[in-house]
Amino acid sequence: MACGNQRTVGSPASLAGTSLHTGQPVTLTLKPAAADFGIKFRRVDLPDQPFINADVEKVQTVERATSLAEGSVKVHTVEHILSALTGMGIDNAVIEMDANEPPIGDGSSAPYVELIKSAGIVELDAPRRYLEVREAVTIETRGGSILTILPSKQFRVSVTCVGPENRITQYFDAVITPETYEKELAPARTFTFYEDIKPLLEKGLIKGGSLENAVVIRGEELMSKEPMRFINEFARHKAMDLIGDLSLCGKPILGHVIAIKPGHGPNTELTAKLKKEHKRNLQLMPNPVNVPYGDAVLDINEVMSLLPHRYPFLMVDRIVGFEGETKCRGLKNLTMNELFFQGHFPGHPVMPGVLQVEAMAQVASIVMLRQPGNASKIGYFMSADKVKFRHPVVPGDCLIIEAELVKMRGNIGQAIGRCLVNGQVVSEAELKFGLQDM
C-alpha cells in the first residue's frame, strides 16, 4: 500500500517546444510548491499571471485533449504533463506557461519525465493524502466506453484500446509506480487515424501535429518517423492519458481502474463522478461512526512497522489521518473475538479502561516516532494523568483514537489522548513517554 510524504520538484526547470493543437511556440516551466498546494497552471503571458487549478471542475472541453478554464483564462492539452507529474509521484507544483498549451514534444510524456528528473524530486514534511476507493465507481457512454474503479491498496490501470470497427485492439495492465511509469508508459506516443486528420484540421486542431510527434494509422499501415516503441503502444498511451485525466480529482488514487475504450470525455466523466462520490462519503461517513473516509494513511502492516506491539496487544488497526506534525487519529474495530472480552466480563463484555489508555499511547507513539530523528526508536510509557472513563466500550464498537503531542523535550514527550465511539468521548488521558533506541 502506498504511503509516505508529499513531494514536489526540487528547483525550476523549463521545456520549450511547439504546441500540438495551436502550433504555437511555448515554454513550460515547472516550479516547486509547498505541501497541500496541489498542481496549478499559471499563464505568465497574461496580465496578473492568473492560476488555474488542475481540477476536474475546471474541465471545459475534451475533444482530442483535456482543456481547463477559469473564466476567460484557458489551458489546453494538459493530460501529458499531469500524467507525468502523477506517474512520478509529484503532489505539488506550479506549471508556468507563456502560451495556452504545453509543448507536445515527441507525442509522449517522456520529455516531461526528463524535465521532472532534471528539476529533482523533494519530499515535503507533510503526509500524502490519498483518495482510497472503497466502493466501485462506474460510467458507461453511448460510444461504448466502460470505465470502472475498484477498491485496491495500489494504483493499477487495466486498459483495452479499441479503434473504429474494432481495429487496433490492444491491452495494457500495470500497477503504477514511478519506476513502471517511466519505463512502461511515458515513452508511448499519441496516435490518430488517417481519416480523422482532415476533420481535425477543419476544426482548427492539430496544427502542430506531424509524424515526429504522432503515429498515424492508415488502413493496416502505421506511419511514423521511427519504429513502434511497444507492440501495444496505443494502449499504453491511452493508459498514460487516463492517468493524467484522473489526476484532476486532486489526490493520488488507491484503486484499480479498468477502462474499455477510454478517452478524454469518459476519463473526465469518471474523474468527476469519483470526486463527487468521495465528497459525499466524507460527509456521510462521520455521522454514524466518525470514521474518516478515503484518506488512506497507514494500514496495519505499516502500523506494525512503526510499533513493536503484536497480537493480542496491538490496539490500533490503522491510522486514518494526520493533522500537521503533532496530531494523529487511529482506528480499532472491536469484535467479540478480542481476547480480553473473554474474561472482562463473562456475559457482559467491556473493553478494559487500561487498554483504552494503551490504545491512546500507541497512537501517540506513532506521532512521536514521526518526529525528525525518532524513526529507529521505541516509546516507553512513563505516566498517565487525569484519566477519565466516560462510557463503556463493547464488542461491535468502532473505537476512534486521537492523540496530540503537546510537548517534546529531548527524549521525553507529553501527549493528550482520547477515545471516541459514535462521536462521543468514552475516555481521555494525559500521557508521558520516554524514547529509547531499539
mmCIF file of C-alpha atoms in Angstrom, residues 247-436:
data_model
loop_
_atom_site.group_PDB
_atom_site.id
_atom_site.type_symbol
_atom_site.label_atom_id
_atom_site.label_comp_id
_atom_site.label_asym_id
_atom_site.label_seq_id
_atom_site.Cartn_x
_atom_site.Cartn_y
_atom_site.Cartn_z
ATOM 1 C CA SER A 247 -5.213 13.313 -11.575
ATOM 2 C CA LEU A 248 -7.866 16.033 -11.857
ATOM 3 C CA CYS A 249 -9.598 14.504 -8.825
ATOM 4 C CA GLY A 250 -6.920 16.311 -6.792
ATOM 5 C CA LYS A 251 -5.401 13.384 -4.889
ATOM 6 C CA PRO A 252 -3.348 10.307 -5.748
ATOM 7 C CA ILE A 253 -5.706 7.359 -6.128
ATOM 8 C CA LEU A 254 -5.624 3.962 -4.486
ATOM 9 C CA GLY A 255 -7.819 1.850 -6.734
ATOM 10 C CA HIS A 256 -7.874 -0.443 -9.762
ATOM 11 C CA VAL A 257 -9.035 1.330 -12.914
ATOM 12 C CA ILE A 258 -10.468 -0.919 -15.623
ATOM 13 C CA ALA A 259 -11.053 1.052 -18.825
ATOM 14 C CA ILE A 260 -12.538 -0.199 -22.111
ATOM 15 C CA LYS A 261 -12.281 2.376 -24.918
ATOM 16 C CA PRO A 262 -11.099 5.226 -22.668
ATOM 17 C CA GLY A 263 -10.951 8.767 -23.989
ATOM 18 C CA HIS A 264 -10.770 12.253 -22.527
ATOM 19 C CA GLY A 265 -14.569 12.537 -22.310
ATOM 20 C CA PRO A 266 -15.145 9.246 -20.460
ATOM 21 C CA ASN A 267 -11.970 9.756 -18.408
ATOM 22 C CA THR A 268 -13.018 13.124 -17.037
ATOM 23 C CA GLU A 269 -16.604 11.935 -16.544
ATOM 24 C CA LEU A 270 -15.300 9.116 -14.367
ATOM 25 C CA THR A 271 -12.995 11.527 -12.521
ATOM 26 C CA ALA A 272 -15.877 13.886 -11.784
ATOM 27 C CA LYS A 273 -18.047 11.025 -10.515
ATOM 28 C CA LEU A 274 -15.211 9.657 -8.376
ATOM 29 C CA LYS A 275 -14.611 13.062 -6.800
ATOM 30 C CA LYS A 276 -18.343 13.550 -6.197
ATOM 31 C CA GLU A 277 -18.670 10.135 -4.539
ATOM 32 C CA HIS A 278 -15.611 10.838 -2.401
ATOM 33 C CA LYS A 279 -17.076 14.138 -1.187
ATOM 34 C CA ARG A 280 -20.423 12.510 -0.472
ATOM 35 C CA ASN A 281 -18.840 9.764 1.585
ATOM 36 C CA LEU A 282 -16.746 12.267 3.519
ATOM 37 C CA GLN A 283 -19.996 13.953 4.517
ATOM 38 C CA LEU A 284 -21.950 10.785 5.270
ATOM 39 C CA MET A 285 -19.432 8.511 6.954
ATOM 40 C CA PRO A 286 -18.610 10.622 10.037
ATOM 41 C CA ASN A 287 -22.257 10.800 11.145
ATOM 42 C CA PRO A 288 -22.683 7.171 12.266
ATOM 43 C CA VAL A 289 -19.165 6.346 13.416
ATOM 44 C CA ASN A 290 -16.900 9.353 12.810
ATOM 45 C CA VAL A 291 -14.562 7.309 10.628
ATOM 46 C CA PRO A 292 -12.674 9.427 8.056
ATOM 47 C CA TYR A 293 -13.342 8.101 4.560
ATOM 48 C CA GLY A 294 -10.850 7.733 1.773
ATOM 49 C CA ASP A 295 -7.611 9.201 3.110
ATOM 50 C CA ALA A 296 -5.535 6.053 3.488
ATOM 51 C CA VAL A 297 -2.544 6.883 5.666
ATOM 52 C CA LEU A 298 -1.114 3.772 7.356
ATOM 53 C CA ASP A 299 -2.550 0.265 7.085
ATOM 54 C CA ILE A 300 -1.979 -2.474 9.663
ATOM 55 C CA ASN A 301 1.330 -3.590 8.142
ATOM 56 C CA GLU A 302 2.659 -0.028 8.185
ATOM 57 C CA VAL A 303 1.460 0.425 11.775
ATOM 58 C CA MET A 304 3.371 -2.717 12.765
ATOM 59 C CA SER A 305 6.477 -1.388 11.021
ATOM 60 C CA LEU A 306 6.430 1.525 13.495
ATOM 61 C CA LEU A 307 5.177 -0.171 16.675
ATOM 62 C CA PRO A 308 6.694 -3.281 18.286
ATOM 63 C CA HIS A 309 3.289 -4.433 19.608
ATOM 64 C CA ARG A 310 1.696 -7.603 18.261
ATOM 65 C CA TYR A 311 -1.408 -9.697 18.955
ATOM 66 C CA PRO A 312 -3.048 -9.623 21.393
ATOM 67 C CA PHE A 313 -1.638 -6.265 22.492
ATOM 68 C CA LEU A 314 -1.775 -4.203 19.297
ATOM 69 C CA MET A 315 -4.620 -1.728 19.873
ATOM 70 C CA VAL A 316 -4.568 0.081 16.510
ATOM 71 C CA ASP A 317 -5.883 -1.392 13.236
ATOM 72 C CA ARG A 318 -4.904 1.547 11.051
ATOM 73 C CA ILE A 319 -4.077 5.247 11.075
ATOM 74 C CA VAL A 320 -6.751 7.241 9.261
ATOM 75 C CA GLY A 321 -5.361 10.746 9.423
ATOM 76 C CA PHE A 322 -2.662 13.190 10.469
ATOM 77 C CA GLU A 323 -3.086 16.893 11.171
ATOM 78 C CA GLY A 324 0.222 18.623 10.761
ATOM 79 C CA GLU A 325 3.102 17.063 12.672
ATOM 80 C CA THR A 326 1.515 16.772 16.106
ATOM 81 C CA LYS A 327 -1.939 15.188 15.724
ATOM 82 C CA CYS A 328 -2.883 11.668 14.736
ATOM 83 C CA ARG A 329 -6.087 9.660 14.514
ATOM 84 C CA GLY A 330 -6.240 5.868 14.653
ATOM 85 C CA LEU A 331 -8.974 3.251 14.445
ATOM 86 C CA LYS A 332 -9.656 -0.008 16.263
ATOM 87 C CA ASN A 333 -12.575 -2.220 15.205
ATOM 88 C CA LEU A 334 -13.719 -4.222 18.217
ATOM 89 C CA THR A 335 -15.272 -7.673 17.870
ATOM 90 C CA MET A 336 -16.205 -10.409 20.306
ATOM 91 C CA ASN A 337 -13.055 -12.210 19.137
ATOM 92 C CA GLU A 338 -10.847 -9.841 21.162
ATOM 93 C CA LEU A 339 -9.042 -11.918 23.788
ATOM 94 C CA PHE A 340 -9.793 -9.516 26.641
ATOM 95 C CA PHE A 341 -13.575 -9.754 26.145
ATOM 96 C CA GLN A 342 -13.472 -13.427 27.174
ATOM 97 C CA GLY A 343 -12.720 -12.581 30.796
ATOM 98 C CA HIS A 344 -13.757 -8.903 31.098
ATOM 99 C CA PHE A 345 -16.505 -9.774 31.803
ATOM 100 C CA PRO A 346 -18.213 -13.120 31.029
ATOM 101 C CA GLY A 347 -21.744 -12.341 29.944
ATOM 102 C CA HIS A 348 -21.061 -8.593 29.986
ATOM 103 C CA PRO A 349 -18.041 -7.870 27.743
ATOM 104 C CA VAL A 350 -16.459 -4.429 28.253
ATOM 105 C CA MET A 351 -13.102 -3.180 26.967
ATOM 106 C CA PRO A 352 -10.776 -2.611 29.945
ATOM 107 C CA GLY A 353 -10.060 1.057 30.541
ATOM 108 C CA VAL A 354 -6.326 0.381 30.809
ATOM 109 C CA LEU A 355 -6.382 -0.944 27.228
ATOM 110 C CA GLN A 356 -8.099 2.219 26.036
ATOM 111 C CA VAL A 357 -5.231 4.169 27.605
ATOM 112 C CA GLU A 358 -2.813 1.783 25.918
ATOM 113 C CA ALA A 359 -4.515 2.477 22.569
ATOM 114 C CA MET A 360 -4.034 6.232 23.121
ATOM 115 C CA ALA A 361 -0.388 5.590 23.987
ATOM 116 C CA GLN A 362 0.194 3.580 20.813
ATOM 117 C CA VAL A 363 -1.285 6.283 18.581
ATOM 118 C CA ALA A 364 0.694 8.961 20.437
ATOM 119 C CA SER A 365 3.845 6.859 19.934
ATOM 120 C CA ILE A 366 3.277 6.949 16.176
ATOM 121 C CA VAL A 367 3.180 10.755 16.320
ATOM 122 C CA MET A 368 6.424 10.809 18.313
ATOM 123 C CA LEU A 369 8.166 8.325 16.007
ATOM 124 C CA ARG A 370 7.386 10.561 13.019
ATOM 125 C CA GLN A 371 9.381 13.425 14.543
ATOM 126 C CA PRO A 372 12.844 14.003 12.996
ATOM 127 C CA GLY A 373 15.449 11.607 14.355
ATOM 128 C CA ASN A 374 12.993 9.297 16.122
ATOM 129 C CA ALA A 375 12.294 6.708 13.427
ATOM 130 C CA SER A 376 14.545 4.000 14.858
ATOM 131 C CA LYS A 377 13.456 4.419 18.491
ATOM 132 C CA ILE A 378 10.816 2.860 20.721
ATOM 133 C CA GLY A 379 8.438 4.673 23.065
ATOM 134 C CA TYR A 380 8.067 3.602 26.696
ATOM 135 C CA PHE A 381 5.007 4.607 28.724
ATOM 136 C CA MET A 382 6.019 6.713 31.767
ATOM 137 C CA SER A 383 2.792 8.016 33.265
ATOM 138 C CA ALA A 384 -0.889 8.723 32.735
ATOM 139 C CA ASP A 385 -2.642 11.660 34.436
ATOM 140 C CA LYS A 386 -6.195 12.997 34.522
ATOM 141 C CA VAL A 387 -7.522 9.685 33.240
ATOM 142 C CA LYS A 388 -11.297 9.578 32.823
ATOM 143 C CA PHE A 389 -13.609 6.834 31.595
ATOM 144 C CA ARG A 390 -16.974 8.158 30.494
ATOM 145 C CA HIS A 391 -18.783 5.309 28.756
ATOM 146 C CA PRO A 392 -18.403 1.509 28.345
ATOM 147 C CA VAL A 393 -16.811 0.247 25.123
ATOM 148 C CA VAL A 394 -18.319 -3.042 23.918
ATOM 149 C CA PRO A 395 -17.995 -5.542 21.045
ATOM 150 C CA GLY A 396 -19.130 -4.035 17.746
ATOM 151 C CA ASP A 397 -17.885 -0.555 18.598
ATOM 152 C CA CYS A 398 -15.548 1.280 16.233
ATOM 153 C CA LEU A 399 -13.032 2.973 18.507
ATOM 154 C CA ILE A 400 -11.509 6.196 17.165
ATOM 155 C CA ILE A 401 -8.271 7.014 18.992
ATOM 156 C CA GLU A 402 -6.942 10.572 18.874
ATOM 157 C CA ALA A 403 -3.580 11.798 20.154
ATOM 158 C CA GLU A 404 -1.916 15.193 20.140
ATOM 159 C CA LEU A 405 1.728 15.735 21.006
ATOM 160 C CA VAL A 406 1.840 18.865 23.193
ATOM 161 C CA LYS A 407 5.474 18.863 24.316
ATOM 162 C CA MET A 408 8.698 17.202 23.229
ATOM 163 C CA ARG A 409 11.919 17.845 25.147
ATOM 164 C CA GLY A 410 14.825 15.594 24.333
ATOM 165 C CA ASN A 411 13.596 12.017 24.560
ATOM 166 C CA ILE A 412 10.597 12.881 26.744
ATOM 167 C CA GLY A 413 7.228 13.622 25.186
ATOM 168 C CA GLN A 414 3.812 14.588 26.523
ATOM 169 C CA ALA A 415 0.541 13.966 24.711
ATOM 170 C CA ILE A 416 -3.200 14.322 25.174
ATOM 171 C CA GLY A 417 -5.264 11.314 24.125
ATOM 172 C CA ARG A 418 -8.900 10.449 23.874
ATOM 173 C CA CYS A 419 -11.071 7.617 22.565
ATOM 174 C CA LEU A 420 -14.425 8.116 20.842
ATOM 175 C CA VAL A 421 -17.314 5.882 19.796
ATOM 176 C CA ASN A 422 -20.025 7.296 17.521
ATOM 177 C CA GLY A 423 -18.555 10.757 18.034
ATOM 178 C CA GLN A 424 -18.862 10.510 21.838
ATOM 179 C CA VAL A 425 -15.775 10.694 24.048
ATOM 180 C CA VAL A 426 -15.534 7.452 26.038
ATOM 181 C CA SER A 427 -12.128 8.004 27.666
ATOM 182 C CA GLU A 428 -9.307 10.535 27.871
ATOM 183 C CA ALA A 429 -5.913 10.986 29.486
ATOM 184 C CA GLU A 430 -2.690 12.989 29.613
ATOM 185 C CA LEU A 431 0.268 10.772 28.763
ATOM 186 C CA LYS A 432 4.042 10.941 29.161
ATOM 187 C CA PHE A 433 6.591 8.869 27.206
ATOM 188 C CA GLY A 434 10.269 8.255 27.057
ATOM 189 C CA LEU A 435 12.046 7.315 23.829
ATOM 190 C CA GLN A 436 14.975 4.903 23.678
#
